[in-house]
Short mmCIF file of C-alpha atoms in Angstrom, two decimals:
data_model
loop_
_atom_site.label_atom_id
_atom_site.label_comp_id
_atom_site.label_asym_id
_atom_site.label_seq_id
_atom_site.Cartn_x
_atom_site.Cartn_y
_atom_site.Cartn_z
CA MET A 1 88.88 -7.75 -16.93
CA ARG A 2 86.73 -7.23 -20.02
CA PRO A 3 85.23 -3.80 -20.78
CA LEU A 4 81.76 -2.94 -19.54
CA ARG A 5 78.95 -3.26 -22.05
CA ALA A 6 75.79 -1.34 -22.69
CA GLU A 7 72.53 -3.05 -21.77
CA HIS A 8 69.70 -3.54 -24.24
CA HIS A 9 66.18 -4.44 -23.17
CA ILE A 10 63.33 -4.58 -25.66
CA PHE A 11 59.65 -4.96 -24.85
CA GLY A 12 56.82 -5.89 -27.18
CA LEU A 13 53.17 -5.49 -26.28
CA GLN A 14 50.92 -8.41 -27.15
CA SER A 15 47.26 -8.33 -28.06
CA ASP A 16 46.27 -10.31 -24.94
CA GLY A 17 47.73 -7.57 -22.71
CA GLY A 18 50.95 -9.50 -22.12
CA MET A 19 54.42 -8.39 -23.01
CA PHE A 20 57.48 -10.18 -24.31
CA THR A 21 60.91 -9.02 -23.31
CA TYR A 22 64.38 -9.69 -24.60
CA SER A 23 67.53 -8.51 -22.86
CA VAL A 24 71.25 -8.36 -23.37
CA ASP A 25 72.60 -7.24 -20.05
CA ARG A 26 75.83 -7.36 -18.13
CA ARG A 27 75.66 -11.04 -17.39
CA PHE A 28 75.70 -13.86 -19.91
CA ASP A 29 72.21 -13.38 -21.17
CA GLU A 30 69.33 -15.39 -22.38
CA THR A 31 70.94 -17.93 -24.70
CA HIS A 32 69.50 -20.87 -22.87
CA ALA A 33 66.22 -22.53 -22.07
CA LYS A 34 65.07 -19.85 -19.62
CA ASN A 35 63.70 -17.76 -22.45
CA PRO A 36 62.33 -19.29 -25.63
CA LEU A 37 63.30 -16.12 -27.46
CA ASN A 38 67.02 -15.62 -28.06
CA ILE A 39 69.13 -13.81 -30.59
CA TRP A 40 69.14 -16.79 -32.95
CA THR A 41 65.37 -17.13 -32.97
CA LEU A 42 64.90 -13.36 -32.93
CA GLN A 43 66.95 -12.78 -36.07
CA ARG A 44 65.08 -15.57 -37.83
CA GLN A 45 61.82 -13.78 -37.04
CA VAL A 46 63.11 -10.30 -37.93
CA PRO A 47 65.08 -10.26 -41.20
CA ALA A 48 66.04 -6.60 -40.67
CA LEU A 49 67.81 -7.59 -37.43
CA LYS A 50 69.73 -10.28 -39.30
CA SER A 51 70.75 -7.64 -41.86
CA PHE A 52 71.80 -5.24 -39.12
CA LEU A 53 73.79 -7.85 -37.20
CA GLY A 54 75.55 -8.96 -40.36
CA LEU A 55 76.69 -5.41 -41.11
CA TRP A 56 77.40 -4.56 -37.48
CA GLY A 57 79.39 -7.74 -36.89
CA ARG A 58 81.38 -7.61 -40.11
CA GLY A 59 82.19 -3.95 -39.75
CA ARG A 60 83.42 -4.58 -36.26
CA LEU A 61 85.40 -7.75 -36.64
CA SER A 62 87.43 -7.20 -39.73
CA THR A 63 89.13 -4.46 -41.66
CA ASP A 64 89.35 -6.64 -44.73
CA PRO A 65 86.79 -5.22 -47.18
CA GLU A 66 86.26 -8.62 -48.77
CA VAL A 67 84.82 -9.86 -45.51
CA ALA A 68 82.03 -7.34 -45.90
CA SER A 69 80.49 -9.84 -48.24
CA GLY A 70 77.21 -9.55 -50.02
CA TRP A 71 75.72 -6.82 -52.11
CA LEU A 72 76.66 -3.89 -49.85
CA GLY A 73 80.25 -5.09 -49.51
CA ASP A 74 80.40 -5.31 -53.27
CA VAL A 75 79.22 -1.69 -53.59
CA PHE A 76 82.15 -0.50 -51.47
CA LEU A 77 84.60 -2.79 -53.25
CA ARG A 78 83.56 -1.28 -56.56
CA ILE A 79 83.90 2.25 -55.15
CA ASN A 80 87.38 1.44 -53.86
CA SER A 81 88.44 0.09 -57.24
CA GLY A 82 87.13 3.17 -59.05
CA ASN A 83 84.23 1.30 -60.66
CA ILE A 84 81.50 3.56 -59.24
CA PRO A 85 78.07 1.86 -58.96
CA SER A 86 74.99 3.40 -60.54
CA LYS A 87 73.11 6.20 -58.80
CA SER A 88 70.20 3.90 -57.94
CA GLU A 89 72.57 1.36 -56.35
CA LEU A 90 74.23 4.12 -54.35
CA GLN A 91 70.82 5.42 -53.24
CA LYS A 92 69.80 1.94 -52.17
CA ALA A 93 73.06 1.48 -50.25
CA ALA A 94 72.75 4.88 -48.54
CA PHE A 95 69.12 4.18 -47.60
CA LEU A 96 70.02 0.77 -46.15
CA ILE A 97 72.91 2.17 -44.13
CA LEU A 98 71.05 5.22 -42.84
CA SER A 99 67.94 3.28 -41.87
CA LEU A 100 69.83 0.52 -40.01
CA SER A 101 72.73 2.79 -38.99
CA PRO A 102 75.50 0.36 -38.03
CA GLY A 103 78.32 2.68 -36.97
CA SER A 104 81.08 1.12 -39.07
CA TYR A 105 79.00 1.48 -42.25
CA LEU A 106 77.96 5.03 -41.39
CA ALA A 107 81.68 5.74 -41.20
CA LYS A 108 82.21 4.09 -44.60
CA LEU A 109 79.38 6.20 -46.01
CA ARG A 110 80.93 9.31 -44.56
CA SER A 111 84.42 8.54 -45.84
CA ASN A 112 82.95 8.01 -49.33
CA ALA A 113 80.79 11.14 -49.17
CA ALA A 114 81.92 12.33 -52.59
CA GLU A 115 80.76 9.14 -54.32
CA PHE A 116 77.43 9.20 -52.43
CA ALA A 117 76.91 12.95 -52.98
CA ASP A 118 73.92 12.49 -55.30
CA ALA A 119 72.52 9.52 -53.41
CA MET A 120 71.53 11.40 -50.26
CA THR A 121 69.64 14.61 -49.58
CA PRO A 122 71.85 17.58 -48.67
CA GLN A 123 70.44 17.47 -45.13
CA TYR A 124 71.42 13.83 -44.63
CA ARG A 125 74.87 14.48 -46.08
CA HIS A 126 75.28 17.35 -43.65
CA LEU A 127 73.89 15.35 -40.72
CA LEU A 128 76.21 12.43 -41.41
CA SER A 129 79.17 14.79 -41.40
CA MET A 130 78.11 16.18 -38.00
CA VAL A 131 77.18 13.07 -36.01
CA ASP A 132 79.84 11.80 -33.62
CA LEU A 133 80.32 8.13 -34.56
CA SER A 134 82.79 7.31 -31.79
CA LEU A 135 80.28 5.26 -29.78
CA PRO A 136 81.51 1.71 -28.99
CA PRO A 137 79.74 -0.87 -31.22
CA ARG A 138 78.09 -2.57 -28.24
CA SER A 139 76.52 0.79 -27.33
CA GLU A 140 74.81 1.27 -30.69
CA LEU A 141 71.04 0.85 -30.91
CA ILE A 142 71.43 -2.77 -31.95
CA PHE A 143 67.83 -3.96 -31.64
CA HIS A 144 66.11 -1.02 -33.29
CA ALA A 145 65.55 -3.18 -36.36
CA CYS A 146 63.03 -5.20 -34.30
CA HIS A 147 60.87 -2.07 -33.91
CA PRO A 148 60.04 -2.82 -30.28
CA ASP A 149 57.27 -0.91 -28.54
CA VAL A 150 59.76 0.02 -25.85
CA TYR A 151 63.56 -0.08 -26.09
CA LEU A 152 65.57 0.58 -22.93
CA TRP A 153 69.25 1.29 -23.46
CA ILE A 154 71.62 1.63 -20.50
CA PRO A 155 75.19 2.88 -20.97
CA PRO A 156 78.21 0.84 -19.90
CA THR A 157 78.87 2.72 -16.68
CA PRO A 158 80.27 0.96 -13.55
CA GLU A 159 76.91 1.46 -11.82
CA ARG A 160 73.56 1.82 -13.51
CA PRO A 161 72.70 5.52 -13.84
CA LYS A 162 69.71 6.93 -11.95
CA LYS A 163 68.73 9.32 -14.72
CA LEU A 164 66.76 8.36 -17.81
CA ILE A 165 65.59 10.19 -20.93
CA VAL A 166 62.25 8.98 -22.28
CA CYS A 167 62.08 9.62 -26.06
CA PHE A 168 58.95 9.88 -28.18
CA GLY A 169 59.23 9.91 -31.97
CA THR A 170 57.44 11.35 -34.95
CA ARG A 171 54.44 9.84 -36.67
CA LYS A 172 56.94 7.70 -38.60
CA ASN A 173 58.72 6.67 -35.43
CA THR A 174 61.88 8.65 -36.09
CA LEU A 175 63.57 11.45 -34.18
CA ASN A 176 63.52 13.63 -37.31
CA ALA A 177 66.24 11.25 -38.53
CA PRO A 178 66.48 7.47 -38.04
CA ARG A 179 66.47 6.75 -34.32
CA PRO A 180 69.69 4.67 -34.32
CA LEU A 181 71.47 7.55 -36.05
CA VAL A 182 70.29 10.16 -33.51
CA HIS A 183 71.19 7.66 -30.77
CA PHE A 184 74.87 8.34 -31.48
CA GLU A 185 74.31 11.90 -30.22
CA LEU A 186 71.86 11.06 -27.42
CA ALA A 187 74.13 8.39 -25.97
CA LYS A 188 76.75 11.04 -25.23
CA ALA A 189 74.63 12.05 -22.23
CA ASP A 190 75.83 8.77 -20.67
CA ILE A 191 72.52 8.09 -18.92
CA GLY A 192 69.69 5.64 -19.62
CA ILE A 193 67.51 6.17 -22.68
CA LEU A 194 64.07 4.69 -23.13
CA TYR A 195 62.69 4.85 -26.66
CA VAL A 196 58.94 4.62 -26.90
CA GLY A 197 57.95 3.24 -30.27
CA HIS A 198 54.53 3.01 -31.80
CA ARG A 199 52.84 1.08 -34.54
CA PRO A 200 52.21 2.67 -37.96
CA ASP A 201 49.56 5.39 -37.84
CA HIS A 202 49.07 4.96 -34.11
CA ASP A 203 48.93 8.15 -32.07
CA VAL A 204 51.41 7.62 -29.24
CA SER A 205 50.08 10.69 -27.44
CA LYS A 206 46.98 8.59 -26.69
CA GLY A 207 48.97 5.61 -25.39
CA LEU A 208 50.60 2.55 -26.86
CA ILE A 209 48.64 -0.08 -28.74
CA GLY A 210 45.87 -1.61 -26.62
CA ARG A 211 46.48 0.85 -23.77
CA ASP A 212 45.35 4.37 -22.99
CA LEU A 213 47.65 7.21 -22.00
CA LYS A 214 47.45 6.56 -18.25
CA SER A 215 48.02 2.83 -18.42
CA THR A 216 50.89 3.34 -20.89
CA ALA A 217 52.50 5.84 -18.50
CA ALA A 218 52.06 3.33 -15.65
CA LEU A 219 53.64 0.59 -17.74
CA LEU A 220 56.62 2.77 -18.67
CA LEU A 221 57.03 3.83 -15.05
CA SER A 222 57.05 0.22 -13.90
CA ILE A 223 59.89 -0.51 -16.36
CA THR A 224 61.90 2.49 -15.18
CA LYS A 225 61.44 1.47 -11.53
CA GLN A 226 62.47 -2.10 -12.27
CA PHE A 227 65.84 -0.81 -13.48
CA GLY A 228 66.31 1.66 -10.63
CA PHE A 229 65.83 4.95 -12.48
CA GLU A 230 64.86 7.81 -10.20
CA LYS A 231 64.86 10.93 -12.36
CA LEU A 232 63.06 10.91 -15.68
CA TYR A 233 63.29 13.43 -18.50
CA GLY A 234 61.06 13.65 -21.56
CA LEU A 235 62.16 14.35 -25.12
CA GLY A 236 60.05 14.29 -28.24
CA THR A 237 59.96 15.40 -31.84
CA SER A 238 56.86 16.58 -33.72
CA LEU A 239 54.02 14.24 -32.69
CA GLY A 240 56.46 12.80 -30.14
CA GLY A 241 57.04 16.26 -28.63
CA TYR A 242 53.30 16.61 -28.19
CA ALA A 243 53.25 13.12 -26.65
CA ALA A 244 56.10 13.97 -24.26
CA LEU A 245 54.07 16.92 -22.99
CA HIS A 246 51.13 14.64 -22.22
CA TYR A 247 53.27 12.02 -20.47
CA ALA A 248 55.15 14.68 -18.45
CA PRO A 249 52.70 15.01 -15.53
CA LEU A 250 51.87 11.29 -15.52
CA MET A 251 55.50 10.16 -15.50
CA HIS A 252 56.71 13.01 -13.30
CA PHE A 253 59.35 14.19 -15.75
CA GLU A 254 61.88 16.59 -14.30
CA ARG A 255 62.07 18.47 -17.59
CA VAL A 256 60.91 18.14 -21.18
CA LEU A 257 62.72 18.93 -24.42
CA ASN A 258 60.01 19.60 -26.97
CA TYR A 259 61.09 19.69 -30.62
CA SER A 260 58.23 21.29 -32.62
CA GLY A 261 55.73 19.26 -30.64
CA MET A 262 52.36 19.07 -32.41
CA PRO A 263 50.21 16.59 -34.26
CA ILE A 264 50.68 17.58 -37.91
CA ASP A 265 48.34 17.18 -40.85
CA HIS A 266 51.05 15.97 -43.21
CA GLU A 267 49.08 16.50 -46.38
CA GLN A 268 48.66 20.17 -45.56
CA SER A 269 51.88 20.54 -43.51
CA VAL A 270 49.89 22.36 -40.86
CA PRO A 271 49.34 21.66 -37.18
CA ARG A 272 46.20 19.69 -36.41
CA SER A 273 44.19 21.57 -33.85
CA SER A 274 43.89 19.75 -30.57
CA ASP A 275 41.64 20.17 -27.58
CA ARG A 276 44.02 18.11 -25.48
CA TRP A 277 46.63 20.51 -24.32
CA LEU A 278 48.98 21.00 -21.43
CA SER A 279 48.54 23.89 -19.04
CA GLU A 280 50.50 25.28 -16.14
CA LYS A 281 48.08 23.44 -13.85
CA ASN A 282 49.36 20.06 -15.08
CA PHE A 283 53.06 20.74 -15.41
CA PRO A 284 55.30 23.79 -14.78
CA LEU A 285 55.89 25.37 -18.17
CA ASP A 286 59.30 26.69 -17.18
CA ARG A 287 60.49 23.08 -17.11
CA ILE A 288 59.77 22.68 -20.83
CA LEU A 289 62.23 23.88 -23.47
CA THR A 290 60.53 24.23 -26.83
CA VAL A 291 62.71 24.21 -29.94
CA LEU A 292 61.29 25.60 -33.18
CA SER A 293 62.62 26.63 -36.56
CA SER A 294 62.31 30.38 -37.07
CA SER A 295 62.12 29.99 -40.85
CA ASP A 296 59.89 26.95 -41.29
CA ASN A 297 56.23 27.56 -42.15
CA THR A 298 54.91 24.58 -40.16
CA ASP A 299 56.86 25.63 -37.09
CA ARG A 300 55.60 29.21 -37.43
CA ARG A 301 52.04 27.90 -37.41
CA ILE A 302 52.87 25.77 -34.37
CA LEU A 303 54.12 28.92 -32.65
CA ASP A 304 50.82 30.67 -33.46
CA PHE A 305 48.95 27.73 -31.98
CA TYR A 306 51.12 27.75 -28.84
CA ASN A 307 50.52 31.47 -28.40
CA GLY A 308 46.79 30.98 -28.89
CA LYS A 309 46.77 28.35 -26.14
CA GLY A 310 48.92 30.45 -23.80
CA PHE A 311 51.59 27.75 -24.01
CA LYS A 312 54.55 29.97 -23.26
CA THR A 313 57.62 27.97 -22.34
CA PRO A 314 61.31 28.83 -22.60
CA ARG A 315 62.21 28.63 -26.29
CA ASP A 316 65.24 27.90 -28.37
CA TRP A 317 65.44 28.54 -32.09
CA VAL A 318 67.08 26.96 -35.04
CA SER A 319 67.32 28.72 -38.36
CA ILE A 320 67.29 25.85 -40.86
CA PRO A 321 63.86 25.90 -42.54
CA SER A 322 62.76 22.46 -41.43
CA HIS A 323 60.05 21.15 -39.13
CA GLY A 324 62.70 18.67 -37.98
CA SER A 325 64.09 20.91 -35.27
CA LEU A 326 66.01 18.11 -33.52
CA THR A 327 68.02 17.35 -36.65
CA SER A 328 68.48 21.08 -37.23
CA SER A 329 69.76 21.43 -33.66
CA ILE A 330 72.44 18.81 -34.38
CA LEU A 331 73.35 20.56 -37.62
CA GLU A 332 73.59 23.93 -35.86
CA ARG A 333 75.58 22.42 -32.98
CA LYS A 334 72.90 23.24 -30.41
CA PHE A 335 71.76 19.74 -29.55
CA GLN A 336 74.31 18.91 -26.86
CA THR A 337 73.61 22.21 -25.07
CA GLN A 338 69.87 21.47 -25.15
CA LEU A 339 70.54 17.97 -23.85
CA LEU A 340 72.60 19.37 -20.99
CA TRP A 341 69.73 21.71 -20.09
CA LEU A 342 67.38 18.72 -20.05
CA ILE A 343 69.33 16.53 -17.67
CA GLU A 344 70.91 19.23 -15.54
CA MET B 1 90.18 -13.56 -46.82
CA THR B 2 88.29 -16.01 -48.99
CA ARG B 3 85.64 -18.51 -48.05
CA ASN B 4 86.65 -22.14 -47.99
CA PRO B 5 83.68 -24.33 -47.30
CA HIS B 6 85.82 -27.48 -47.55
CA LEU B 7 88.43 -26.47 -45.00
CA ILE B 8 87.73 -28.02 -41.62
CA PRO B 9 89.50 -26.20 -38.79
CA SER B 10 91.19 -28.08 -35.98
CA PHE B 11 90.04 -27.70 -32.39
CA ASP B 12 93.15 -25.64 -31.60
CA GLY B 13 92.71 -23.47 -34.69
CA LEU B 14 89.16 -22.73 -33.69
CA LEU B 15 90.20 -22.04 -30.10
CA HIS B 16 92.79 -19.48 -31.21
CA LEU B 17 90.24 -17.86 -33.52
CA VAL B 18 87.74 -17.45 -30.67
CA VAL B 19 90.35 -16.11 -28.25
CA ASP B 20 91.48 -13.57 -30.87
CA SER B 21 88.17 -12.51 -32.38
CA CYS B 22 86.39 -12.24 -29.02
CA ARG B 23 89.40 -10.46 -27.52
CA LEU B 24 89.38 -12.69 -24.46
CA ASN B 25 92.71 -11.35 -23.15
CA ILE B 26 93.69 -14.72 -21.66
CA SER B 27 95.61 -17.67 -22.99
CA SER B 28 93.88 -20.38 -25.00
CA ASP B 29 94.77 -22.96 -22.36
CA GLU B 30 93.11 -20.90 -19.64
CA ALA B 31 90.06 -20.12 -21.74
CA VAL B 32 89.15 -23.61 -22.88
CA ASN B 33 87.80 -24.89 -19.55
CA LYS B 34 86.04 -21.72 -18.51
CA THR B 35 82.29 -21.34 -18.87
CA LEU B 36 80.83 -18.84 -21.32
CA THR B 37 79.58 -16.85 -18.33
CA GLY B 38 83.08 -16.91 -16.84
CA LEU B 39 84.44 -15.55 -20.11
CA SER B 40 81.63 -12.94 -20.37
CA LEU B 41 80.78 -14.34 -23.79
CA ASP B 42 77.18 -13.37 -24.43
CA SER B 43 74.97 -13.95 -27.42
CA LEU B 44 76.13 -10.84 -29.28
CA GLU B 45 79.74 -12.02 -29.00
CA LEU B 46 78.71 -15.45 -30.19
CA MET B 47 76.74 -13.90 -33.04
CA ASN B 48 79.89 -12.09 -34.15
CA LEU B 49 81.82 -15.32 -33.89
CA ALA B 50 79.19 -17.03 -36.02
CA ILE B 51 79.51 -14.29 -38.66
CA GLU B 52 83.29 -14.69 -38.71
CA LEU B 53 82.96 -18.46 -39.10
CA GLU B 54 80.38 -17.98 -41.83
CA ASP B 55 82.79 -15.74 -43.72
CA ARG B 56 85.73 -18.10 -43.23
CA TYR B 57 84.06 -21.45 -43.73
CA GLY B 58 80.80 -20.66 -45.50
CA LEU B 59 78.63 -22.17 -42.82
CA GLU B 60 75.68 -20.82 -40.92
CA LEU B 61 75.96 -21.74 -37.27
CA ASP B 62 72.96 -22.08 -35.05
CA LEU B 63 73.85 -21.97 -31.38
CA ASN B 64 70.24 -21.83 -30.33
CA ASP B 65 70.52 -24.50 -27.66
CA LEU B 66 73.74 -23.28 -26.10
CA ARG B 67 73.72 -22.97 -22.33
CA SER B 68 75.45 -20.31 -20.27
CA ASP B 69 77.17 -22.96 -18.14
CA SER B 70 78.74 -24.59 -21.19
CA THR B 71 82.51 -24.36 -21.31
CA LEU B 72 84.33 -22.83 -24.24
CA GLY B 73 85.63 -26.31 -25.05
CA GLU B 74 82.06 -27.62 -25.29
CA LEU B 75 81.14 -24.68 -27.54
CA LEU B 76 84.04 -25.49 -29.87
CA GLU B 77 83.06 -29.18 -30.01
CA LYS B 78 79.54 -28.12 -30.94
CA ILE B 79 80.84 -25.84 -33.70
CA LEU B 80 83.17 -28.54 -35.05
CA ALA B 81 80.28 -31.02 -35.07
CA GLN B 82 78.21 -28.60 -37.15
CA ILE B 83 81.11 -27.97 -39.53
CA ASN B 84 81.66 -31.72 -39.93
CA GLN B 85 77.96 -32.32 -40.53
CA ILE B 86 77.85 -29.64 -43.24
CA ASN B 87 80.95 -31.03 -44.95
CA ARG B 88 79.86 -34.66 -44.73
#
């Protein structure tokens, strides 16, 4: 009996209104004529996926550092032999690893934290030291590199879970930190996770590309029904938090975890005023937990805006002065408690 | 481990490599006639196998046309054919 495996389903919206899908599920998947798209063609089309799979596969299959061939392998070989690469090389290596986030290389980065000390921001160094990297390789967010519009991840449980967290990201499509990195923490909930992506500079709170908010919500609901999910929970950071609030009544979320949810004018670091807002009439405010930083100027302005709109939900606070309140919650060891509140 | 693009593995050598690297937990003799579905070998497993073979033999495998009802033996023949073609 071989161990159960996580399921990965990615969906891409097409300009003609159609949608392509690619799945790795519990059965032998798509590597045959049924689907013209398979992992071999997919990685040819998406070089970042090829890079990810190379790192993910090599890190998993061998402990021999020489097998980690290529430039990144060479960086670690030089570190191990005491021939420390230049700062720019270390920065490049850290950026590559953090953005793709294969677990085995995150672990290498962490175990060489001293050598990479000047190659990462203090917050990333701290975050890397806090994230639980014990997730099985097959449960990592393997297809993130494809930047799908929708990515459904299902944990390797004997039966598919009925609960699902729907995640909305920042303007840059992160969860305050690269999505595959935060996934290591989110996956501990052991329920389905649906990541809603969006194209550059597209406002996900108005719907995915080519669709308005209502038709996007209907599309997402149809996907969740197809996989048997019954209870949905929303989670979002910054612009994504604001989006989660707008999808909440349309997707019938049980609860919403809102990390500093607002559209932000990034040049001014201030909230962009919005006429579209959520009221008690649309969704019970006591089912929203808002997380803000008590010492961050942007988050203080968001709080003023919330108060002005009468948007008074239960609140949780982090103290790190950063608009990225999800990351701060991980750093302050509050994230898992917030997650438990969400899916209770 | 060093790459050796000129080394051509035998069928049995390749079979043992697959059984070990894919952690099939059955004997090579049992595995060889089973289908990929029967062995729960999906494309991610095969991708890892391809990476291992690339590192060992310096070849880039393309298993694009592989079918789920192929047996492991058929997969190995396909890989050996590609290795032989590259080394020809």
